[in-house]
CSV table of C-alpha atoms and ligand atoms in Angstrom, one decimal:
chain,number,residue,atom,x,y,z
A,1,UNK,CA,0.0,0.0,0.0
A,2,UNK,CA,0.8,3.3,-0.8
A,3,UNK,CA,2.1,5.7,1.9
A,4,UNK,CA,0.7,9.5,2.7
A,5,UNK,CA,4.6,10.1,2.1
A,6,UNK,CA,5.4,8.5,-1.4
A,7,UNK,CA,1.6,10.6,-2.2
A,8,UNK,CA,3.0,13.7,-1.0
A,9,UNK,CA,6.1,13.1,-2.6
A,10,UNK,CA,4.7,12.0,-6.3
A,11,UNK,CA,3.0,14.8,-6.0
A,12,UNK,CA,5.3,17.4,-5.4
A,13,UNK,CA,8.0,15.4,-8.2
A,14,UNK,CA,4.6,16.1,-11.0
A,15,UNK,CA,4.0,19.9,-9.4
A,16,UNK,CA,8.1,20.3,-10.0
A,17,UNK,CA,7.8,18.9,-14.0
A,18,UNK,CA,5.0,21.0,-14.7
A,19,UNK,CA,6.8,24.0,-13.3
A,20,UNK,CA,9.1,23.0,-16.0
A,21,UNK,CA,6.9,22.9,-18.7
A,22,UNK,CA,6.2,19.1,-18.8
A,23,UNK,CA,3.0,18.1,-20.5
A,24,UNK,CA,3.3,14.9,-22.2
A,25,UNK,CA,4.2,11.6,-20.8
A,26,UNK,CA,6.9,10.2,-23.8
A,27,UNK,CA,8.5,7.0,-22.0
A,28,UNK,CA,9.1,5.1,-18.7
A,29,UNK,CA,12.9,5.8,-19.0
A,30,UNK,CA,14.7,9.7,-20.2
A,31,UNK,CA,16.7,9.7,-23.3
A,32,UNK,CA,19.6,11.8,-23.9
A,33,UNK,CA,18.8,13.4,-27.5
A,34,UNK,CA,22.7,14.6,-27.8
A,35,UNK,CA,23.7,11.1,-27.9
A,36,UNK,CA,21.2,9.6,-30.5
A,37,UNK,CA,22.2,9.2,-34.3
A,38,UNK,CA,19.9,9.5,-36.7
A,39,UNK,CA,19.4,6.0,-38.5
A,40,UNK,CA,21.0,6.1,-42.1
A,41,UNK,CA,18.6,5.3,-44.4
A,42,UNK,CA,19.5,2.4,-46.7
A,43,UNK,CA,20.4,3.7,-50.6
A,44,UNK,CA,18.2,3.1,-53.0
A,45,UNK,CA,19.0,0.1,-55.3
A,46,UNK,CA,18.3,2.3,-58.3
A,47,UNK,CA,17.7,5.7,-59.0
A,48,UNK,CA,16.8,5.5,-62.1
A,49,UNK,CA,14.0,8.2,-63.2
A,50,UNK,CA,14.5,9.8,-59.7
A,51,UNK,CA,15.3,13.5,-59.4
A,52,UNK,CA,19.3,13.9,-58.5
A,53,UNK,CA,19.4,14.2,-54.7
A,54,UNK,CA,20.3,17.2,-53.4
A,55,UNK,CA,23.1,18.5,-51.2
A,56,UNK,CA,24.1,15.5,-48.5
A,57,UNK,CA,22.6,16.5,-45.3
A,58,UNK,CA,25.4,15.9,-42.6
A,59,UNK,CA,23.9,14.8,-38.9
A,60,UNK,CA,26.6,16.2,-36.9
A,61,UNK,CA,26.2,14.9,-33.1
A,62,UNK,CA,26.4,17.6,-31.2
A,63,UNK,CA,28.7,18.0,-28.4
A,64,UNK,CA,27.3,20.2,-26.2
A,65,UNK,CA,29.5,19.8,-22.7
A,66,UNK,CA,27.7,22.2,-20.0
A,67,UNK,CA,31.0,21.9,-18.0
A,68,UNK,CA,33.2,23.2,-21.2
A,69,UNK,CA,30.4,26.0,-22.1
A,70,UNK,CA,30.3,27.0,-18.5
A,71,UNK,CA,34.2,27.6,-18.3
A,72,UNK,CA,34.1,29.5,-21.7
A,73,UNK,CA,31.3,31.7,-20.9
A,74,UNK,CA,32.6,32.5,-17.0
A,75,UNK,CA,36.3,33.2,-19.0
A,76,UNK,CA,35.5,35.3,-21.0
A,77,UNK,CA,33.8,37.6,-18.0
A,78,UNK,CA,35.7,40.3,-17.4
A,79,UNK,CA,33.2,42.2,-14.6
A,80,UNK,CA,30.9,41.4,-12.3
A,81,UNK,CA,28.0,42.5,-14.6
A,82,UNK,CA,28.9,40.1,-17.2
A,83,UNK,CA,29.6,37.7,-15.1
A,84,UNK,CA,25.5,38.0,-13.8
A,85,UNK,CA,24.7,37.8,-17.8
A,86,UNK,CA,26.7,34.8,-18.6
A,87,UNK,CA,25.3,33.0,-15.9
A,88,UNK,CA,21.9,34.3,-16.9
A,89,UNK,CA,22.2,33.1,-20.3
A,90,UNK,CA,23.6,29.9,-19.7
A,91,UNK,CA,20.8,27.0,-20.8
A,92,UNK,CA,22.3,23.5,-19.2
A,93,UNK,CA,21.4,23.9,-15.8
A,94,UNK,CA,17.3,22.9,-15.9
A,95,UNK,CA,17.4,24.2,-11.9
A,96,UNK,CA,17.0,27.9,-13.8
A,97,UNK,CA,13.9,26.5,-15.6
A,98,UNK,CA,12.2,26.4,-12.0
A,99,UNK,CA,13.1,28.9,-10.6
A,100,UNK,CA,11.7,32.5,-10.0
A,101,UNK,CA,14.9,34.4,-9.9
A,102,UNK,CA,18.8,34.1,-10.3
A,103,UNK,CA,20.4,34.5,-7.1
A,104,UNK,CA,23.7,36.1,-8.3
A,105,UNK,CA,25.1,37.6,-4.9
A,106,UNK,CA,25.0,40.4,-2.5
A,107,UNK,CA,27.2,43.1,-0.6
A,108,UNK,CA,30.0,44.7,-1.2
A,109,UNK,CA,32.0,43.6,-4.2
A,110,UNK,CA,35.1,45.0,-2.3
A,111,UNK,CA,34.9,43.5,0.7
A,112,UNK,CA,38.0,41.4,2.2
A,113,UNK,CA,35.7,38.4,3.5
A,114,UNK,CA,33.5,36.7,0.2
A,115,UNK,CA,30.9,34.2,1.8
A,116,UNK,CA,29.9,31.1,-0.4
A,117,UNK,CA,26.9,29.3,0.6
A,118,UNK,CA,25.2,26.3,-1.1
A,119,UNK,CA,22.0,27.2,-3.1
A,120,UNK,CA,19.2,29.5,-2.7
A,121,UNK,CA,15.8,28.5,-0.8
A,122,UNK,CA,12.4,29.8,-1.0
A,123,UNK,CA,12.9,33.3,0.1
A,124,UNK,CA,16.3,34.2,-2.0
A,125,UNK,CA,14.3,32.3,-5.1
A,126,UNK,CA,11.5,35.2,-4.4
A,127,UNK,CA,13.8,37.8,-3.9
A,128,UNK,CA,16.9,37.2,-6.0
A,129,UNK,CA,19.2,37.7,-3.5
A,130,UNK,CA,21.3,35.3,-1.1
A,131,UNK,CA,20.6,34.3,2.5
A,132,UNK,CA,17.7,37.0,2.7
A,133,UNK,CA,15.4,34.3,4.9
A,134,UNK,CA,15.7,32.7,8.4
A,135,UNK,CA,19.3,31.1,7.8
A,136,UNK,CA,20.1,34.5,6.1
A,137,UNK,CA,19.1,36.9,9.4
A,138,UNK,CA,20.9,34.2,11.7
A,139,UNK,CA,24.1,35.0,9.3
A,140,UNK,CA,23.3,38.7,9.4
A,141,UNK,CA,23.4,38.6,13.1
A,142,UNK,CA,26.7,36.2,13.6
A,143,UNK,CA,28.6,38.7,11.1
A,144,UNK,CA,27.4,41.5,12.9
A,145,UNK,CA,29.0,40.1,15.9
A,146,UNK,CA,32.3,40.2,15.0
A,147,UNK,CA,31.4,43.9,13.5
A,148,UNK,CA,30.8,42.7,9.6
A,149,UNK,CA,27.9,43.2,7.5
A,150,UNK,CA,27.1,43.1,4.0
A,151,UNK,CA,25.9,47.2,3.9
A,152,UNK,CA,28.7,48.4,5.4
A,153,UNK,CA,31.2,50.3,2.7
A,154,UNK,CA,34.6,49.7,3.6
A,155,UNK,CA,36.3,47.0,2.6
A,156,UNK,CA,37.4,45.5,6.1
A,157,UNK,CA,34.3,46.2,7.6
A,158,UNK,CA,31.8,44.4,4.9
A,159,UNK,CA,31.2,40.7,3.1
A,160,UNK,CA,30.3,40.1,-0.3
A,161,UNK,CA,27.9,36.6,-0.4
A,162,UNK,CA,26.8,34.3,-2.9
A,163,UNK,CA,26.4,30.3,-3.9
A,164,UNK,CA,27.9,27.5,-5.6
A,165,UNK,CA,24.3,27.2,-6.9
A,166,UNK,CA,22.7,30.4,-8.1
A,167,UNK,CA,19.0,29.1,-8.9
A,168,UNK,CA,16.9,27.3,-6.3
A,169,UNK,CA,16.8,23.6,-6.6
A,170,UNK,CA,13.3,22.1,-5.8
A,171,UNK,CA,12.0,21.3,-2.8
A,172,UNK,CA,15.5,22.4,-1.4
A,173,UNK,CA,16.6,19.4,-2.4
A,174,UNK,CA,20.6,19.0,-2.6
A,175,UNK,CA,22.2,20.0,-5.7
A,176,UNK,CA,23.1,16.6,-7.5
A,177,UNK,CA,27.2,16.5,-8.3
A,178,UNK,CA,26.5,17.4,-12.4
A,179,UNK,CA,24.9,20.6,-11.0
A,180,UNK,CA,27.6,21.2,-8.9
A,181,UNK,CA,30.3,20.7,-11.9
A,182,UNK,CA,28.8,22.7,-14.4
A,183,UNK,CA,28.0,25.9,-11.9
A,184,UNK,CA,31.6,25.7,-10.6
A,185,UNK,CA,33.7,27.6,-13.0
A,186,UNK,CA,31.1,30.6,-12.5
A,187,UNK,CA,31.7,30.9,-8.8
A,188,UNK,CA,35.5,30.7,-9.1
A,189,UNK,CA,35.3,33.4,-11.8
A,190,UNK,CA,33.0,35.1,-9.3
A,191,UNK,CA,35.5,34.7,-6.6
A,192,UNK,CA,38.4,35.7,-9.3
A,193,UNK,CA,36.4,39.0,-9.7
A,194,UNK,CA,35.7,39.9,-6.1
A,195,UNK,CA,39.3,39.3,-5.4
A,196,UNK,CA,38.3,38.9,-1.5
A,197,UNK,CA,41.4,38.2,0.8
A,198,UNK,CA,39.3,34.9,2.8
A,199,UNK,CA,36.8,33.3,1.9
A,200,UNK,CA,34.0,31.5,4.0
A,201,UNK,CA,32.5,28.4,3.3
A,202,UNK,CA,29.2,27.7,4.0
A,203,UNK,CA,28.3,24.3,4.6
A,204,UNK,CA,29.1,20.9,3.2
A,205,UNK,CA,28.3,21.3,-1.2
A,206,UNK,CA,30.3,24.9,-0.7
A,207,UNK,CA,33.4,22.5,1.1
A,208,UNK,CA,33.2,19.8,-1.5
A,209,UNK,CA,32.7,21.8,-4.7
A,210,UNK,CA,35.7,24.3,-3.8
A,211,UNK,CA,37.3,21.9,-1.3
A,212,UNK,CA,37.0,18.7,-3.0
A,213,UNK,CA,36.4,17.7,0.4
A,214,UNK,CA,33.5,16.3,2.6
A,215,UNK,CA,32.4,16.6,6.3
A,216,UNK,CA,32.0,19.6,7.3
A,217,UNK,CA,32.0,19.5,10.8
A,218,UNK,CA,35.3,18.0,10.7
A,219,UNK,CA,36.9,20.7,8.0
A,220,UNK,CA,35.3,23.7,10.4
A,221,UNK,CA,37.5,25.2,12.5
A,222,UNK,CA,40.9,25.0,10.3
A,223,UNK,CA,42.3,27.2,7.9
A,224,UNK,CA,42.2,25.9,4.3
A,225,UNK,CA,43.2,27.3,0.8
A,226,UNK,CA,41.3,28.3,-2.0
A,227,UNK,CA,42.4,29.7,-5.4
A,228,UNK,CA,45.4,30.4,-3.3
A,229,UNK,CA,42.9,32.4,-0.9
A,230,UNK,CA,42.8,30.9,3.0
A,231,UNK,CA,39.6,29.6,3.6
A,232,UNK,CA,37.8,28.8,6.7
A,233,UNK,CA,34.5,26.4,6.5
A,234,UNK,CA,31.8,26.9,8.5
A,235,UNK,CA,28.9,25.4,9.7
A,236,UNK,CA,25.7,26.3,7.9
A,237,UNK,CA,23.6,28.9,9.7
A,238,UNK,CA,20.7,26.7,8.4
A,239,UNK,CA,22.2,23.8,10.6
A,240,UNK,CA,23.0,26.4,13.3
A,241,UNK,CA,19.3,26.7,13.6
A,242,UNK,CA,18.4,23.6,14.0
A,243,UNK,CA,21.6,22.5,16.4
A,244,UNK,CA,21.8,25.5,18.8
A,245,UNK,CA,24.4,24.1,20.3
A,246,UNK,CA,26.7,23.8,17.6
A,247,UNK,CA,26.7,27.7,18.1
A,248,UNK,CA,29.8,27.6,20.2
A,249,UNK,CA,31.9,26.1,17.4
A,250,UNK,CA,30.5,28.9,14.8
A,251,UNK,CA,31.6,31.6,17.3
A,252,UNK,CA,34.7,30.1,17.6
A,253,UNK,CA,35.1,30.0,13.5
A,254,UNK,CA,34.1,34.2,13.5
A,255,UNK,CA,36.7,34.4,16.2
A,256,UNK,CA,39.1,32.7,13.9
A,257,UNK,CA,38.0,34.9,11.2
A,258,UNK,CA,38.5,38.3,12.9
A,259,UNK,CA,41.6,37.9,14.3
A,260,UNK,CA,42.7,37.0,10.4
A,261,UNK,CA,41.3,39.7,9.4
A,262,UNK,CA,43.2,41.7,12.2
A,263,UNK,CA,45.8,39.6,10.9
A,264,UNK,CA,46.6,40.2,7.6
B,1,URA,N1,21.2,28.8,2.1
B,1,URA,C1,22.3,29.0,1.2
B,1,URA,O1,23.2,28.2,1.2
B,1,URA,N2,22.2,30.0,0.4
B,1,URA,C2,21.2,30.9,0.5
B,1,URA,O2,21.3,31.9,-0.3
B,1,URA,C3,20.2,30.7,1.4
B,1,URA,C4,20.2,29.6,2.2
């Protein structure tokens, strides 16, 4: 027998393909269209009283790789504004197909600290901007503790925030590893352009896309390097608000953070 979850949960996976402009069931199992050849059709015994054919049509496969478009069109950036464009443009990721708004980032472009979180949720989705909703204010207020914020004008007193992920997956579900690959060389241009002097990572997709690494609760709390930038992971505020009393370890992270700051 069915359960009220697998209900709830066909349901929302139909809601989701209809956001995406599904309408037609076409077969049990997807098919990659890149990857199918034409059949040749067998020639003609005789073509005899047949009009000449005409030019031969050539059925090129294409070989469209999002990861190779993606570095191409992040490369040839060269400002922050054209960095938002490329990403706006760019047509392999179907996460943009259900989603309200790109999420590019937010703050001050010349701040020393740049913040990388994971993906956008319902409230940054509405509002096109990162870590606007409950996870978002708790970050606001933990930055603000160590005197940071992402209004303030000068450079060592402000953060500049965005995602590995810039479009909101659905049902916050976690962004699979070919989303992950084919976003990443926008947020290192990103983080090329911002030029920040440490980066934060948010979470565990932020640690293992720049990182390569997993676990986040054993990464936080050390120094590690980034595009030749130290980086200090950090536990998610999202996580923060559901384990309050993993709050210590995030103050101890900030303290870690200001005194770099201090630092260097
Ligand atoms: N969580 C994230 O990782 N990023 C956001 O923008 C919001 C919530």
């Amino acid at each position: 027998m069915e359960s009220a979850a697998d209900y709830h949960s066909a349901l929302a996976q139909l809601e989701w393909q209809v956001s995406l402009g599904i309408d037609e069931a076409i077969g049990d199992a997807p098919v990659n269209r890149y990857e199918v050849v034409p059949d040749a059709k067998p020639a003609s015994k005789s073509t005899k009283g047949k009009p000449a054919p005409g030019p031969a049509v050539i059925h090129a496969v294409a070989s469209v790789d999002p990861v190779q478009d993606a570095q191409i069109l992040a490369a040839s950036a060269d400002s922050l504004d054209a960095l938002r464009a490329a990403v706006a443009g760019y047509d392999h990721c179907e996460l943009k197909r259900g989603a309200r708004n790109l999420v590019f980032g937010d703050g001050n472009p010349s701040a020393r600290v740049m913040i990388i979180g994971e993906a956008p949720g319902r409230d940054e989705d509405r509002e096109g901007r990162p870590f606007v909703g409950r996870a978002g204010q708790l970050l606001d207020k933990m930055l603000a503790a160590i005197d940071l914020g992402r209004d303030q004008s000068a450079p060592g007193d402000s953060v500049y925030i965005a995602n590995i992920i810039p479009w909101r997956p659905p049902q916050n579900r976690e962004p699979t590893p070919a989303e992950i690959a084919m976003m990443l060389p926008f947020i290192k241009r990103h983080i090329d352009l911002v030029a920040p002097d440490i980066l934060v990572l948010l979470g565990d997709i932020s640690c293992q896309a720049l990182l390569g690494k997993q676990g986040i609760t054993r990464l936080r709390g050390e120094w590690h390097e980034v595009m030749e930038r130290p980086a200090m992971p950090m536990l998610h505020p999202a996580y923060l608000l559901r384990q309050g009393r993993a709050k210590r370890e995030a103050w101890a992270d900030l303290l870690a953070l200001k005194a770099r700051l201090k630092g260097t």
